[in-house]
Amino acid sequence: MLRILNPRRRGLGCPPRARQSPWRFGRDATATGMPSSVKALGQARPSGASMAPPAGCCSPAAVQRRLPILAWLPDYSVQWLKMDFIAGLSVGLTVIPQALAYAEVAGLPPQYGLYSAFMGCFVYFFLGTSRDVTLGPTAIMSLLVSFYTFHEPAYAVLLAFLSGCIQLAMGFLRLGFLLDFISCPVIKGFTSAATITIGFGQIKNLLGLQDIPRQFFLQVYQTFRKVGETRVGDAVLGLVCMVLLLVLKLMRDHVPPVHPEMPPGVRLSHGLVWTATTARNALVVSFAALVAYSFEVTGYQPFVLTGQTAEGLPPVRTPPFSVTTANGTVSFTEMVQDMGAGLAVVPLMGLLESIAVAKSFASQNNYRVDANQELLAIGLTNVLGSLVSSYPVTGSFGRTAVNAQSGVCTPAGGLVTGALVLLSLDYLTSPFYYIPKSALAAVTIMAVAPLFDASIFRTLWRVKRLDLLPLCVTFLLCFWEVQYGILAGTLVSVLILLHSVARPKMQVSEGPVLVLQPASGLHFPAVEALREAILSRALEASPPRCAVLECTHVCSIDYTVVLGLEELLGDFHRQGVTLAFVGLQVPVLRVLLSADLKGVQYFSTLEEAEKHLSQEPGIQPYNISEDSVPEHKVALLKA
């Protein structure tokens, strides 16, 4: 008999994958002159990783894994600097108006949006594993902050600190897999509900309405009730800004690529159009501020303005672990109790959004990211950001898209973005006074509109209708309370998953010998379903007949399954028939050997089992004892 040796002993495992460059640019490499010999960052691990001992915590590979900057900085070039500068400038012109708008979504003074927009740029420069991702305030994270911080800056800053601590702990403990339990339908349901909540929440600013509550259902009621109080100036300016943003976006999407053979004048005009459409948020907000200032000079102001923005850079100080209000001092414990479920929802959704963005662009641009390293990067960003009065941040899909489309080469582009935000805080806060709130509302609405995925309902109806259940549960409950929507949707998804584990599909072949093949693994919730299926078809038949359990797809069993099999073997023995096993894998054999079950017979193939149970001579079963296990199984069992 052929002895199949353990591949780990003979080095017969798959060869390691080729080393991949962290900044593997594909077709963009030629255009930007980037070398393809950059050292690997977040590279694919060899499939035979178990053959070599793990690297020490202080080895060069481990240090490079924790500080990804060491992988690409030695190869940095002037060409990369040029591309990173352009991309960082483009993202900076995008993030400044968005940060002001998202602070309004979070219910905080406008400067807190800018306070939250620069720390991630600097931290990700050292720790990030994606060249495209930009960390900063986002619409969805701002919405969550507004739910859990009661529009109090002290709560928002403390939430950033605690969220960062939780994210750092998850990164060090490698708990990123917990995010895998939040299914795509749950994410889509939450994102779609958040898009509607954020968008509708900006209608009051778009129309210049006052005293509109933030709770969604009351907000809808009061908005329609007060629609007659619409300020014409705000409404007209807001709609004009939305139209301008839409036109500029369409121009950006349809700008033809530049070719070297184009005349210099055409290339110059192309560059001007590209710059204008990429910085469309800054252009539109500047236009609106100029219009508002023009009216201010005349002594008539038809718009609701952003108003006074705190000047200068934020002070560096520890997060507020208590806050003084008109009713007294709120202690740290009381603040934590007040934020409640936000301490779980905010860090988890921040990680989920950031890692989803990183993986999406890594897939598009042919490089890999390290999910646990991303946890450390975003966690440290939030911890350090809380020292400069930031509220929780995460990866921004819109600004990451701008970064990628601008040809960014490394995370060094974030340095330019961060510097631009700091310059705006130091020198441009006075002009921010004249920015109309309707213009910022237009920026927010146009930024979140693409997040609503209407096609997901049709797609799930076509692919798997059961997935519509967690989607709809999450979508509807998120309008009530975000944490309830996410929790309920995740619970429904897990119940669907557990149902497939507890009631695995079985292929049944009827004949003189009954053959049952579980289509997936066997775990303790499935024991009763398996027992019922075998008893009803084999022992309750007249006369009782033998059965074969085909275990090719069963890679592991637990003690409850062993007890269930023991009971089944006893039932078959009392009826004078046999239950045989086929295709037992090594982990299952190990468990059965350890359990020392009596009367277990198994065969190498289904044909052998059927011949033996049909009383054909010449075929003998293997009994469950190590002496009777086939030679190749013994080799694997002892490995």
XYZ file of C-alpha atoms in Angstrom:
639
model
C 0.000 0.000 0.000
C 1.274 3.479 -0.866
C 2.405 5.305 2.226
C 1.419 8.986 2.127
C 3.928 10.885 4.194
C 3.308 14.095 6.077
C 4.184 16.908 3.613
C 5.571 19.019 6.440
C 8.282 16.424 7.071
C 9.465 16.121 3.485
C 8.981 19.755 2.465
C 6.281 18.758 -0.008
C 3.996 21.689 0.817
C 3.114 24.337 -1.715
C 6.005 26.676 -2.549
C 5.866 30.156 -1.044
C 4.122 32.804 -3.096
C 6.254 35.286 -4.928
C 7.022 38.422 -2.966
C 4.624 41.205 -3.853
C 5.448 44.893 -3.837
C 3.334 46.897 -1.401
C 2.920 49.655 -3.948
C 2.302 47.477 -6.963
C 0.860 49.900 -9.423
C 0.031 47.806 -12.462
C -0.558 49.967 -15.505
C 0.048 53.154 -13.492
C 3.672 52.195 -12.903
C 4.793 53.154 -16.369
C 2.983 56.458 -16.294
C 4.518 57.551 -13.001
C 7.961 56.056 -13.458
C 7.738 53.978 -10.316
C 10.172 51.095 -9.901
C 8.721 47.658 -9.408
C 11.408 46.584 -6.962
C 9.943 48.149 -3.841
C 10.180 45.872 -0.853
C 7.055 44.030 0.207
C 4.637 45.666 2.630
C 1.661 43.635 3.750
C 2.864 40.982 1.329
C 1.254 37.604 0.931
C 2.469 35.144 3.504
C 3.930 31.908 2.222
C 1.437 29.088 2.219
C 3.975 26.973 4.018
C 4.300 29.428 6.858
C 4.102 26.647 9.405
C 7.333 25.126 8.070
C 9.460 27.964 9.479
C 9.565 29.175 13.052
C 7.870 32.532 13.600
C 10.081 35.590 13.518
C 10.977 37.138 16.851
C 9.231 40.273 18.022
C 12.395 42.326 17.471
C 13.488 40.804 14.180
C 13.779 43.129 11.131
C 10.707 41.513 9.544
C 8.612 42.046 12.693
C 9.740 45.667 13.028
C 8.927 46.298 9.365
C 5.520 44.725 9.845
C 4.769 47.102 12.734
C 6.321 50.113 10.963
C 5.339 49.712 7.294
C 7.080 52.997 6.446
C 10.383 51.071 6.595
C 9.274 49.005 3.586
C 8.905 51.878 1.120
C 10.871 54.835 2.483
C 14.337 53.552 1.362
C 13.085 53.471 -2.253
C 11.340 56.849 -2.160
C 11.938 58.938 -5.284
C 11.438 62.476 -6.538
C 8.740 61.223 -8.924
C 6.840 59.721 -5.996
C 7.217 63.011 -4.105
C 5.616 64.887 -7.006
C 2.650 62.481 -7.217
C 2.181 62.398 -3.429
C 2.222 66.196 -3.257
C -0.483 66.518 -5.920
C -2.642 63.841 -4.278
C -2.185 65.299 -0.778
C -3.133 68.751 -2.026
C -6.241 67.375 -3.759
C -7.369 65.520 -0.630
C -6.644 68.580 1.526
C -8.873 70.792 -0.612
C -11.569 68.130 -0.256
C -11.294 67.455 3.470
C -11.393 71.072 4.723
C -14.963 71.876 3.571
C -16.078 68.318 4.385
C -14.664 68.564 7.915
C -16.636 71.755 8.532
C -19.782 70.089 7.189
C -19.303 66.860 9.153
C -18.857 68.788 12.404
C -22.392 70.043 11.824
C -23.563 66.436 11.355
C -21.858 65.503 14.634
C -23.559 68.413 16.399
C -20.222 70.040 17.299
C -18.681 73.480 16.618
C -17.106 73.630 13.131
C -13.493 73.726 14.351
C -13.846 70.196 15.762
C -14.171 68.852 12.240
C -10.774 70.347 11.384
C -9.290 69.175 14.716
C -10.246 65.644 13.621
C -8.846 65.916 10.099
C -5.060 66.033 10.505
C -3.854 63.503 13.118
C -4.791 60.493 10.985
C -2.670 61.861 8.122
C 0.480 61.827 10.271
C -0.126 58.529 12.087
C -1.000 56.673 8.898
C 2.252 57.908 7.339
C 4.127 55.643 9.771
C 1.675 52.777 10.390
C -0.573 52.488 7.315
C -0.415 49.519 4.956
C -2.454 51.113 2.153
C -1.123 53.884 -0.050
C -4.647 55.146 -0.808
C -6.476 55.330 2.546
C -7.013 58.675 4.279
C -8.203 58.783 7.891
C -10.413 61.591 9.109
C -14.006 62.583 9.876
C -16.683 60.849 7.824
C -20.417 61.322 7.491
C -21.333 58.004 9.080
C -18.902 58.356 11.990
C -20.143 61.912 12.561
C -23.706 60.606 12.701
C -22.714 58.021 15.327
C -20.921 60.689 17.344
C -24.058 62.843 17.326
C -26.061 59.906 18.723
C -23.755 59.106 21.635
C -22.152 62.409 22.705
C -25.216 64.646 23.156
C -23.526 67.418 21.089
C -21.003 67.929 23.898
C -17.379 68.297 22.699
C -16.044 66.782 25.939
C -18.011 63.586 25.351
C -16.876 63.438 21.727
C -13.193 63.770 22.628
C -13.454 61.161 25.401
C -15.255 58.831 23.003
C -12.328 59.188 20.572
C -9.862 58.248 23.326
C -11.830 55.228 24.553
C -12.595 54.053 21.006
C -8.890 54.251 20.183
C -7.991 52.210 23.272
C -10.504 49.535 22.294
C -9.236 49.472 18.703
C -5.607 49.221 19.850
C -6.497 46.329 22.161
C -8.271 44.543 19.300
C -5.229 45.067 17.088
C -2.733 43.732 19.634
C -4.999 40.748 20.433
C -5.621 40.158 16.701
C -9.389 40.319 17.159
C -10.082 41.704 13.717
C -11.920 38.481 12.865
C -14.842 39.668 15.028
C -15.738 42.090 12.251
C -16.380 39.103 9.992
C -19.577 38.403 11.948
C -21.089 41.641 10.630
C -22.368 40.482 7.266
C -22.576 42.502 4.074
C -26.407 42.842 4.242
C -26.076 44.321 7.741
C -23.427 46.788 6.549
C -25.519 47.754 3.525
C -28.634 48.187 5.663
C -26.812 50.401 8.156
C -25.105 52.445 5.441
C -28.335 53.026 3.538
C -30.208 54.067 6.680
C -27.329 56.341 7.713
C -27.322 57.941 4.259
C -31.017 58.817 4.544
C -30.612 60.033 8.133
C -27.624 62.228 7.290
C -29.094 63.542 4.055
C -32.463 64.391 5.538
C -30.756 65.900 8.564
C -29.171 68.492 6.252
C -32.501 69.574 4.724
C -33.014 72.028 7.600
C -29.724 73.762 6.759
C -30.436 73.605 3.048
C -33.743 75.408 3.585
C -32.593 77.649 6.439
C -35.059 76.170 8.956
C -34.554 76.713 12.709
C -35.328 74.670 15.847
C -35.487 71.283 14.109
C -34.856 68.343 16.522
C -32.192 65.743 15.695
C -34.219 62.592 16.419
C -35.040 61.261 12.953
C -38.813 60.828 13.145
C -39.316 64.137 14.959
C -36.967 65.710 12.439
C -39.071 64.514 9.520
C -42.274 65.714 11.169
C -40.928 69.161 12.105
C -39.228 69.694 8.732
C -42.469 69.160 6.815
C -44.365 71.165 9.413
C -42.054 74.177 9.059
C -41.388 73.971 5.346
C -43.381 77.181 4.945
C -40.654 79.003 6.908
C -38.040 78.253 4.249
C -35.531 81.058 3.694
C -35.440 81.705 -0.038
C -31.805 82.763 -0.037
C -30.578 79.574 1.670
C -32.765 77.347 -0.499
C -31.613 78.935 -3.767
C -27.937 78.940 -2.785
C -28.102 75.365 -1.499
C -29.688 74.061 -4.697
C -27.202 76.001 -6.849
C -24.312 74.483 -4.871
C -25.740 70.970 -5.316
C -26.099 71.502 -9.065
C -22.549 72.831 -9.323
C -21.170 69.881 -7.347
C -23.069 67.434 -9.537
C -21.896 69.071 -12.777
C -18.280 69.144 -11.605
C -18.481 65.508 -10.532
C -19.853 64.469 -13.916
C -17.079 66.430 -15.614
C -14.525 64.678 -13.396
C -15.921 61.273 -14.319
C -15.853 62.002 -18.046
C -12.518 63.790 -18.415
C -10.558 61.845 -21.070
C -7.123 60.532 -20.060
C -4.018 62.525 -20.943
C -1.779 61.160 -23.711
C 1.841 62.236 -24.221
C 1.153 63.127 -27.846
C -1.427 65.778 -26.884
C -0.416 69.421 -27.559
C 0.820 71.335 -24.471
C -2.222 73.613 -24.539
C -4.606 70.657 -24.419
C -2.679 69.085 -21.583
C -2.728 72.388 -19.665
C -6.489 72.763 -20.092
C -6.928 69.139 -19.067
C -4.914 69.790 -15.913
C -6.981 72.864 -15.054
C -10.261 70.976 -15.528
C -8.966 68.053 -13.481
C -7.876 70.391 -10.653
C -11.162 72.260 -10.613
C -13.314 69.137 -10.617
C -11.187 67.360 -7.993
C -11.281 70.376 -5.650
C -14.974 70.973 -6.378
C -15.972 71.043 -2.687
C -13.465 73.789 -1.921
C -14.436 75.742 -5.047
C -18.175 75.605 -4.354
C -17.799 76.496 -0.670
C -15.462 79.373 -1.565
C -17.970 80.614 -4.155
C -20.777 80.486 -1.587
C -18.661 82.281 1.030
C -17.815 84.985 -1.517
C -21.514 85.463 -2.318
C -22.344 85.669 1.399
C -19.538 88.175 2.004
C -20.813 90.299 -0.876
C -24.225 90.511 0.749
C -22.611 91.228 4.143
C -20.854 94.257 2.675
C -24.192 95.630 1.469
C -25.680 95.264 4.953
C -28.174 92.536 3.994
C -27.581 88.859 4.753
C -30.071 86.359 3.248
C -28.125 83.290 4.424
C -27.571 81.478 7.720
C -23.790 81.572 8.191
C -21.433 79.161 9.916
C -20.422 81.915 12.295
C -17.410 82.284 14.519
C -14.844 79.480 14.317
C -12.192 79.186 17.024
C -8.883 80.477 15.715
C -5.526 78.741 15.917
C -4.303 75.220 16.442
C -5.980 73.057 19.092
C -4.175 72.866 22.456
C -2.459 69.586 23.304
C -4.060 68.234 26.491
C -5.386 65.023 27.974
C -8.968 64.019 27.140
C -11.603 65.312 29.569
C -12.269 62.580 32.116
C -14.952 64.718 33.729
C -17.032 67.662 32.588
C -18.607 70.539 34.474
C -22.184 71.439 33.570
C -24.802 73.798 34.981
C -26.037 70.938 37.164
C -22.621 70.040 38.582
C -19.653 67.869 37.630
C -20.169 64.696 35.593
C -17.599 62.075 36.572
C -15.740 59.746 34.230
C -17.912 56.793 35.277
C -21.079 58.741 34.571
C -19.762 59.862 31.178
C -19.009 56.246 30.243
C -22.478 55.203 31.375
C -24.031 58.020 29.355
C -22.241 56.915 26.158
C -23.363 53.328 26.774
C -23.492 51.210 23.627
C -21.523 53.859 21.755
C -18.341 52.439 23.281
C -18.966 49.269 21.269
C -20.714 50.621 18.180
C -18.332 53.500 17.405
C -15.010 51.575 17.501
C -16.456 48.563 15.672
C -18.073 50.597 12.913
C -14.951 52.735 12.631
C -12.816 49.636 12.121
C -15.313 48.117 9.740
C -15.519 51.221 7.555
C -11.755 51.775 7.479
C -10.789 48.167 6.718
C -13.516 47.878 4.076
C -12.143 50.988 2.343
C -8.540 49.729 2.576
C -9.352 46.283 1.204
C -11.489 47.715 -1.588
C -8.726 49.936 -2.950
C -6.017 47.339 -2.319
C -7.991 44.929 -4.505
C -8.444 47.531 -7.247
C -4.769 48.531 -7.260
C -3.227 45.086 -6.789
C -1.586 45.225 -3.364
C -2.417 43.817 0.053
C -3.216 45.313 3.441
C -2.727 43.890 6.923
C -6.085 44.133 8.734
C -4.568 43.909 12.238
C -2.003 46.599 11.393
C -4.886 48.784 10.189
C -6.528 48.292 13.590
C -3.383 49.610 15.267
C -3.183 52.581 12.899
C -6.762 53.730 13.409
C -6.623 53.004 17.151
C -3.491 55.096 17.651
C -5.002 57.842 15.471
C -8.006 58.109 17.756
C -5.925 57.981 20.952
C -3.501 60.673 19.786
C -6.313 62.627 18.134
C -8.115 62.894 21.466
C -5.093 64.866 22.741
C -5.892 67.579 20.168
C -9.686 67.575 20.676
C -10.557 65.218 17.812
C -13.721 63.179 17.735
C -13.593 59.537 16.451
C -12.376 59.151 12.867
C -12.110 56.353 10.333
C -11.201 55.735 6.701
C -13.086 57.927 4.237
C -14.251 56.247 1.036
C -14.764 59.517 -0.862
C -11.418 61.088 0.031
C -9.626 57.764 -0.495
C -11.100 57.690 -4.010
C -9.768 61.228 -4.609
C -6.389 60.103 -3.294
C -6.256 57.096 -5.609
C -7.476 59.016 -8.657
C -4.841 61.679 -8.019
C -2.086 59.080 -8.452
C -0.862 58.840 -4.855
C 2.184 56.576 -4.470
C 2.690 56.233 -0.708
C 1.073 57.359 2.570
C 3.396 60.379 2.411
C 0.593 62.183 0.568
C -1.129 62.436 3.952
C 1.618 64.756 5.206
C 0.577 67.364 2.642
C -3.096 66.926 3.581
C -2.358 67.251 7.297
C -0.188 70.321 6.770
C -2.918 71.980 4.685
C -5.487 71.394 7.448
C -3.133 72.865 10.054
C -2.519 75.916 7.846
C -6.265 76.430 7.441
C -6.714 76.298 11.219
C -3.980 78.829 11.765
C -4.790 81.295 9.001
C -8.219 80.692 7.423
C -10.669 80.481 10.330
C -11.780 84.100 9.848
C -13.110 83.515 6.293
C -14.920 80.403 7.561
C -17.325 82.799 9.303
C -18.942 83.640 5.948
C -19.532 80.074 4.750
C -23.326 79.580 4.452
C -24.658 76.495 6.195
C -26.693 75.691 3.084
C -23.436 75.312 1.111
C -22.020 72.898 3.722
C -25.341 71.013 3.645
C -24.988 70.667 -0.127
C -21.457 69.280 0.312
C -22.691 66.732 2.864
C -25.683 65.607 0.805
C -23.609 65.141 -2.344
C -20.937 63.278 -0.353
C -23.326 60.744 1.207
C -25.662 60.245 -1.761
C -23.432 57.600 -3.446
C -23.448 55.549 -0.225
C -27.099 54.606 -0.739
C -27.070 51.377 -2.715
C -30.577 50.914 -4.091
C -29.486 47.995 -6.247
C -28.634 45.822 -3.220
C -32.313 44.987 -2.677
C -32.701 43.746 -6.236
C -29.384 41.903 -6.101
C -30.231 40.023 -2.905
C -33.698 39.168 -4.240
C -31.994 37.555 -7.216
C -29.064 35.919 -5.395
C -30.393 34.876 -1.979
C -33.682 36.233 -0.716
C -33.068 35.168 2.879
C -30.303 37.781 3.114
C -32.963 40.460 2.671
C -34.094 39.712 6.229
C -30.987 41.058 8.075
C -30.764 43.876 5.530
C -34.321 45.072 6.163
C -34.120 44.550 9.948
C -30.958 46.653 10.126
C -32.266 49.284 7.728
C -35.543 49.848 9.591
C -34.252 49.684 13.173
C -31.348 52.064 12.468
C -33.920 54.855 12.066
C -34.920 54.192 15.682
C -31.523 53.559 17.317
C -28.321 52.754 15.461
C -27.072 50.208 17.994
C -30.381 48.331 17.919
C -30.303 48.166 14.135
C -26.750 46.828 13.964
C -27.267 44.422 16.868
C -30.561 43.069 15.526
C -29.219 42.677 11.986
C -26.094 40.894 13.221
C -28.206 38.644 15.438
C -30.440 37.694 12.495
C -27.364 36.967 10.347
C -25.862 34.775 13.083
C -29.164 32.919 13.530
C -29.254 32.204 9.794
C -25.684 30.938 10.034
C -26.448 28.788 13.084
C -29.501 27.327 11.387
C -27.327 26.034 8.552
C -24.963 24.525 11.156
C -27.789 22.970 13.169
C -29.650 21.637 10.133
C -27.002 20.780 7.522
C -28.234 19.602 4.153
C -27.841 15.890 3.521
C -27.634 13.982 0.270
C -29.553 10.709 0.592
C -29.188 7.733 -1.734
C -31.914 5.111 -1.353
C -31.268 1.433 -2.137
C -30.542 -1.831 -0.395
C -28.039 0.183 1.640
C -28.989 3.686 2.748
C -26.238 6.264 2.094
C -26.321 9.664 3.822
C -23.748 12.352 3.070
C -23.798 15.555 5.170
C -23.073 18.463 2.860
C -21.110 20.302 5.580
C -19.456 19.672 8.940
C -21.073 17.980 11.926
C -21.313 19.962 15.151
C -23.344 19.463 18.275
C -26.486 21.364 17.156
C -26.781 18.986 14.170
C -26.743 15.731 16.161
C -30.494 15.419 16.607
C -31.197 16.249 12.956
C -28.675 13.600 11.851
C -30.090 11.029 14.265
C -33.653 11.680 13.115
C -32.693 11.443 9.436
C -30.919 8.088 9.888
C -33.501 6.523 12.209
C -36.476 7.495 10.047
C -34.946 6.120 6.846
C -33.029 3.078 8.106
C -34.375 1.671 11.371
C -38.030 2.677 11.043
C -38.188 1.082 7.598
C -39.582 -2.436 7.267
C -37.377 -4.381 7.498
C -34.569 -2.284 9.039
C -31.610 -1.866 6.737
C -27.932 -1.026 6.930
C -26.718 2.521 6.441
C -23.530 4.247 5.391
C -22.531 7.664 6.684
C -20.361 9.285 4.019
C -18.108 11.728 5.914
C -16.005 13.212 3.125
C -17.173 16.758 3.965
C -16.866 16.300 7.743
C -13.514 17.674 8.869
C -14.139 17.788 12.637
C -16.574 16.565 15.268
C -17.066 17.367 18.940
C -17.907 15.280 22.014
C -21.657 15.734 21.644
C -21.453 14.309 18.119
C -19.442 11.346 19.469
C -22.182 10.624 22.020
C -24.822 10.844 19.297
C -22.893 8.406 17.079
C -22.510 6.031 20.019
C -26.274 6.030 20.555
C -26.850 5.453 16.845
C -24.445 2.507 16.818
C -26.313 1.001 19.771
C -29.675 1.447 18.023
C -28.353 -0.260 14.874
C -26.806 -3.106 16.888
C -30.117 -3.796 18.676
C -31.901 -3.975 15.327
C -29.316 -6.403 13.916
C -28.077 -4.079 11.163
C -24.893 -2.106 10.636
C -23.986 1.575 10.499
C -20.737 1.993 8.558
C -18.549 5.031 7.903
C -16.784 6.097 4.724
C -14.294 8.898 4.044
C -13.282 9.596 7.625
C -10.728 12.383 7.693
C -7.750 12.355 10.044
C -9.141 14.847 12.644
C -12.335 12.804 12.847
C -10.351 9.556 13.187
C -8.356 11.066 16.027
C -11.514 11.927 17.943
C -13.063 8.502 17.365
C -9.864 6.744 18.442
C -9.730 8.841 21.593
C -13.398 8.115 22.350
C -12.804 4.341 21.946
C -16.218 3.698 20.386
C -17.213 0.057 20.115
C -18.405 -1.517 16.897
C -17.445 1.270 14.523
C -16.680 0.038 11.017
C -15.348 2.189 8.219
C -14.223 1.678 4.657
C -11.918 3.449 2.275
C -14.558 3.788 -0.459
C -18.314 3.779 -0.723
C -18.187 0.811 -3.133
C -16.380 -1.309 -0.534
C -18.934 -0.404 2.130
C -21.912 -1.258 -0.104
C -20.361 -4.598 -1.141
C -19.661 -5.595 2.445
C -23.085 -4.575 3.732
C -24.684 -6.440 0.815
C -22.946 -9.595 2.146
C -20.508 -9.893 -0.742
C -17.395 -11.900 0.299
C -13.840 -10.555 0.251
C -14.364 -7.072 1.716
C -13.455 -6.517 5.346
C -14.071 -3.281 7.248
C -11.553 -1.383 9.351
C -12.433 -1.311 13.022
C -11.701 1.795 15.026
C -8.437 0.859 16.684
C -5.005 2.139 15.798
C -3.821 -1.340 14.820
C -6.449 -1.604 12.106
C -6.166 1.911 10.724
C -4.735 1.972 7.176
C -1.022 2.711 6.972
C -1.333 6.152 5.422
C -3.867 7.149 8.081
C -1.480 5.997 10.825
C 1.273 8.185 9.352
C -1.011 11.209 9.424
C -2.400 10.404 12.867
C 1.120 10.284 14.320
C 2.204 13.472 12.553
